[in-house]
CSV table of C-alpha atoms in Angstrom, one decimal:
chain,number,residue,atom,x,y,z
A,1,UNK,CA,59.6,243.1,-147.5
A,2,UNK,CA,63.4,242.3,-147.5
A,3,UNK,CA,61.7,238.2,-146.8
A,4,UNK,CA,59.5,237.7,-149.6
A,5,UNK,CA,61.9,239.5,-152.3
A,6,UNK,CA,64.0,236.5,-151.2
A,7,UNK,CA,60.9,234.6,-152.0
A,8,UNK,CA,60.6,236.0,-155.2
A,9,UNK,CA,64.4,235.6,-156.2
A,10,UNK,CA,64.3,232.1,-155.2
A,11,UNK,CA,61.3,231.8,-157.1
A,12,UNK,CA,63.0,232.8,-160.2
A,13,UNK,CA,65.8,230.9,-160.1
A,14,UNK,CA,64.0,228.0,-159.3
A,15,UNK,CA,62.4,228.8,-162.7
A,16,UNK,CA,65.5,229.7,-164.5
A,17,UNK,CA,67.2,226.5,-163.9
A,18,UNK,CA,64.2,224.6,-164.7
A,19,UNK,CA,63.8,226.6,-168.0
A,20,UNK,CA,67.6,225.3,-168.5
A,21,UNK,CA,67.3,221.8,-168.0
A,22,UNK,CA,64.1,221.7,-170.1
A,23,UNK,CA,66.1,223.5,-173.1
A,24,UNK,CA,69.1,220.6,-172.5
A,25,UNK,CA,66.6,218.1,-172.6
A,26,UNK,CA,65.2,219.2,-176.0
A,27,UNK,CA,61.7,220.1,-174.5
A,28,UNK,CA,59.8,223.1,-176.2
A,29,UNK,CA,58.7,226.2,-174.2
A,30,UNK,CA,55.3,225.6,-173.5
A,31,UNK,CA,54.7,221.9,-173.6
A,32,UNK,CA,54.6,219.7,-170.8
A,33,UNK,CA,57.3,218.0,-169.2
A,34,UNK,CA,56.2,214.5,-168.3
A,35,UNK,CA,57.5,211.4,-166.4
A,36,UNK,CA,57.6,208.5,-169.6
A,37,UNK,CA,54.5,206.4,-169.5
A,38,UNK,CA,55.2,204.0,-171.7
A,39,UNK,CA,56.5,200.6,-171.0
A,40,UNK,CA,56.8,197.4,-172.3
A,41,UNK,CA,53.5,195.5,-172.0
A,42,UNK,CA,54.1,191.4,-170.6
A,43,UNK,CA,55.1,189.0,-173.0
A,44,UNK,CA,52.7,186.0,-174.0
A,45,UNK,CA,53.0,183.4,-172.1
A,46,UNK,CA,55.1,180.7,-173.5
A,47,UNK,CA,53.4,177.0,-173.1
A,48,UNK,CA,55.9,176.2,-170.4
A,49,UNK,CA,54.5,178.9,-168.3
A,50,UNK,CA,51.1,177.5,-168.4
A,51,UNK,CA,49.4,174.4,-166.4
A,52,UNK,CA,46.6,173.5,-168.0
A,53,UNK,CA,42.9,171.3,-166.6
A,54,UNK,CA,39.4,171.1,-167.7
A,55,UNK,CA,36.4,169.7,-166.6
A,56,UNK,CA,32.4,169.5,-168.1
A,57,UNK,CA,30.9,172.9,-167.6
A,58,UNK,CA,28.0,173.4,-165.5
A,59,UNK,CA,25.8,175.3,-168.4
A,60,UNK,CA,25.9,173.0,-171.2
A,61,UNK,CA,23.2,171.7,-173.6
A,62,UNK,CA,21.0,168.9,-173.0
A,63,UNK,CA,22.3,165.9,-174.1
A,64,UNK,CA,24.6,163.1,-172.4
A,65,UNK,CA,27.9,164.0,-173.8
A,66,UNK,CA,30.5,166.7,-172.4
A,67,UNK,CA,28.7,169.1,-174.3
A,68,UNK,CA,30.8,171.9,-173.0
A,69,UNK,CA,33.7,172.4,-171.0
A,70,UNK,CA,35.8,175.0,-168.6
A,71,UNK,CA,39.4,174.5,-169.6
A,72,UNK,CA,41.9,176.6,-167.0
A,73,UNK,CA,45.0,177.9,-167.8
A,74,UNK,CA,47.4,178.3,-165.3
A,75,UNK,CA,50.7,180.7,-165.2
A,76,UNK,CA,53.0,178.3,-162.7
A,77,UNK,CA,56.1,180.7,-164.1
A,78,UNK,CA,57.8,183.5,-161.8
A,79,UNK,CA,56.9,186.6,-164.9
A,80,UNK,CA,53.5,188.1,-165.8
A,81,UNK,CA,52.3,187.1,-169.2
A,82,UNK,CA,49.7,188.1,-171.3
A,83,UNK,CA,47.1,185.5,-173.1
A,84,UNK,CA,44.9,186.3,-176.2
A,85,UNK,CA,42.4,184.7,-178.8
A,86,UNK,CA,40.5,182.1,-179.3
A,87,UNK,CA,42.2,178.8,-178.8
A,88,UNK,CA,42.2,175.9,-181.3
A,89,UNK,CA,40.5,172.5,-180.6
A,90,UNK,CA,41.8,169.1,-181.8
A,91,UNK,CA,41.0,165.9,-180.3
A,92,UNK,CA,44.0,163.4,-179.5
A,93,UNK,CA,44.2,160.2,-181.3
A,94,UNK,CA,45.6,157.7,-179.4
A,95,UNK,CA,46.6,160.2,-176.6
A,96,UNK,CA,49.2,161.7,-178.7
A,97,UNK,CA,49.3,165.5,-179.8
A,98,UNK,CA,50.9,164.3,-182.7
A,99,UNK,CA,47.8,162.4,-184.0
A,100,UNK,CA,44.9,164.2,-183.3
A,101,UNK,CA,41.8,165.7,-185.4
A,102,UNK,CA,41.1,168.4,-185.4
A,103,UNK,CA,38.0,170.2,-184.8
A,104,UNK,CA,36.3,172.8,-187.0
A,105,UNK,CA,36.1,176.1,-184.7
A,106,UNK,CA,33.6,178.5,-184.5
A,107,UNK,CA,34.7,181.4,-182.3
A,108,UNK,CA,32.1,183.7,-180.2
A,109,UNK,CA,33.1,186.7,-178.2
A,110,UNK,CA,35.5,189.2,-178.5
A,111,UNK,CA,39.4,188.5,-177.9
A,112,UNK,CA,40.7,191.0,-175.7
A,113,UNK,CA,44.9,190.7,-174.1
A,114,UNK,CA,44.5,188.9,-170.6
A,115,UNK,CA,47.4,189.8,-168.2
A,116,UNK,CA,48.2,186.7,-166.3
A,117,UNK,CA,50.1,187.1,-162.9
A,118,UNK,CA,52.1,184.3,-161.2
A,119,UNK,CA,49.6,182.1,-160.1
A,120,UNK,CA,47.0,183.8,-161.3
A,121,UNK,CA,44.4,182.0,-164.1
A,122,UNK,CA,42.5,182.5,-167.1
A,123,UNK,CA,39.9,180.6,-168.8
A,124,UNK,CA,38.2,179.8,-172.0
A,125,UNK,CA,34.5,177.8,-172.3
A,126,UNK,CA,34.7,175.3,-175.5
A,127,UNK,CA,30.8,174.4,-176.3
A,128,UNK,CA,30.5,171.1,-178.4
A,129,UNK,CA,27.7,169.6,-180.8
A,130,UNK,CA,26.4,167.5,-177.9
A,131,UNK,CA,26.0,163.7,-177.8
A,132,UNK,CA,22.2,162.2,-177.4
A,133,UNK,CA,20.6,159.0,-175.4
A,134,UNK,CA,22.2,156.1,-173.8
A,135,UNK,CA,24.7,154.0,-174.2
A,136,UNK,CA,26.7,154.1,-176.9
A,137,UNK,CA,24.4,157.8,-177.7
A,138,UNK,CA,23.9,159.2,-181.1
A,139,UNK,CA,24.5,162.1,-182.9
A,140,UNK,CA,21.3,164.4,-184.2
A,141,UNK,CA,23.5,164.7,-187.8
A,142,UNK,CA,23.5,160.8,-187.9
A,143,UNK,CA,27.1,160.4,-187.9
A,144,UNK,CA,28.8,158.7,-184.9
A,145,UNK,CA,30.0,160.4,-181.7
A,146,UNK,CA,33.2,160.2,-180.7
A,147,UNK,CA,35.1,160.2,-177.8
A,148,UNK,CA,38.9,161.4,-177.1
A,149,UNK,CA,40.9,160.6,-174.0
A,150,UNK,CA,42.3,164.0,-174.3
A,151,UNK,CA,42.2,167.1,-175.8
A,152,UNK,CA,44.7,169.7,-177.7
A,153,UNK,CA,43.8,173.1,-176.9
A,154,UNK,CA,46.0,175.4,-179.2
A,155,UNK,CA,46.6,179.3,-177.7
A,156,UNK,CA,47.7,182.1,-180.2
A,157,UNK,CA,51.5,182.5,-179.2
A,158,UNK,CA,51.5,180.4,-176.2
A,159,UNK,CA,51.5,176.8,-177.9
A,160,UNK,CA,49.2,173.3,-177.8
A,161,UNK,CA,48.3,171.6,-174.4
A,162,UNK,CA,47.0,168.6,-174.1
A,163,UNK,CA,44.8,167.6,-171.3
A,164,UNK,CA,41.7,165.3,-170.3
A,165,UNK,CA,39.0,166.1,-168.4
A,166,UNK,CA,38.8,165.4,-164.9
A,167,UNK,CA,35.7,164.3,-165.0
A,168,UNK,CA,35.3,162.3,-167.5
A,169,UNK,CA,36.2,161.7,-171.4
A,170,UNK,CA,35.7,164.3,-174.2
A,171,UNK,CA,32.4,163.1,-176.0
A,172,UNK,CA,30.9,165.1,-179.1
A,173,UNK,CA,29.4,165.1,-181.9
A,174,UNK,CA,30.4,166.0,-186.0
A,175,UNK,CA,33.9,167.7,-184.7
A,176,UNK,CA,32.4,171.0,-183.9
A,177,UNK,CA,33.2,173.4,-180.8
A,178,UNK,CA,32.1,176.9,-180.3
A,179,UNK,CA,35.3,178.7,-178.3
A,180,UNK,CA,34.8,181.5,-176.1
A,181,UNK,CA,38.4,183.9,-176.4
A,182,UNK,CA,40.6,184.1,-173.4
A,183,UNK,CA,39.6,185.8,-170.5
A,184,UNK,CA,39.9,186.9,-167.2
A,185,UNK,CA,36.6,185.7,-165.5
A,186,UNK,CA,35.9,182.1,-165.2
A,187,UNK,CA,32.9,180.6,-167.2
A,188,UNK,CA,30.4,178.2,-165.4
């Protein structure tokens, strides 16, 4: 008897000085006292985080231009950032960011926030009008195809990058892409 009416008393002052602390810490009688959840998500990841590459996709429509493309984003930083959106297309004249053209974009999918981890990747799929025949090729609209060395893929936060393909030059047609949003499972 005497040992579990120590029990008890513990018991209660156990509950007593919890009761105190919860009335110093401004919580109610009643509600639930909780460790804090919240915390600050990852920043975006700034364009210096970020190594970029592409290459032709291996679903792509018929036709003997890129017609689409993988493009890899890389964090190379020692932080966690976040990507999101659909990135902007421009192809480079001359090589040079600064005099490119850019491409009207039509975006497909859903943009969700993609946490990238050191090293870790994410991708978007850019699908262009494609390029048709030999040689030189033609374009279904009758205007000319055109070719870039490289390309300026734009990211919502985390700036332009330019890059070529590394297989090959970017070939389309009327300076149209369909862009898939960021995301965390590579495209094919």
């Amino acid at each position: 008897m005497r040992h579990s009416n120590g029990i008890r008393r513990a018991a209660l002052a156990t509950t007593a000085v919890t009761a105190a602390a919860a009335a110093v810490a401004g919580i109610v009688p009643g509600t639930a006292m909780a460790a804090s959840t919240t915390s600050t998500p990852p920043p975006a990841c700034p364009a210096s985080a970020l190594q970029v590459s592409a290459w032709q996709a291996v679903h792509r429509p018929v036709g003997t231009g890129t017609g689409a493309a993988v493009v890899q984003f890389t964090n190379v930083s020692r932080k966690t950032c976040v990507l999101k959106g659909h990135p902007t297309v421009a192809g480079a004249g001359n090589g040079s960011p600064a005099h490119n053209t850019p491409l009207k974009v039509t975006p497909i999918g859903r943009a969700a926030t993609v946490t990238v981890r050191p090293h870790g990747k994410a991708w978007v799929k850019l699908t262009f009008v494609q390029v048709q025949g030999e040689a030189d090729g033609y374009c279904v609209s009758g205007k000319a195809p055109v070719t870039y060395p490289t390309m300026v893929i734009g990211l919502p936060h985390s700036g332009k990058h330019q890059v070529a393909l590394n297989d090959g030059v970017w070939a389309e047609c009327d300076n149209k892409v369909t862009v898939t949003p960021v995301s965390a499972v590579k495209p094919s």
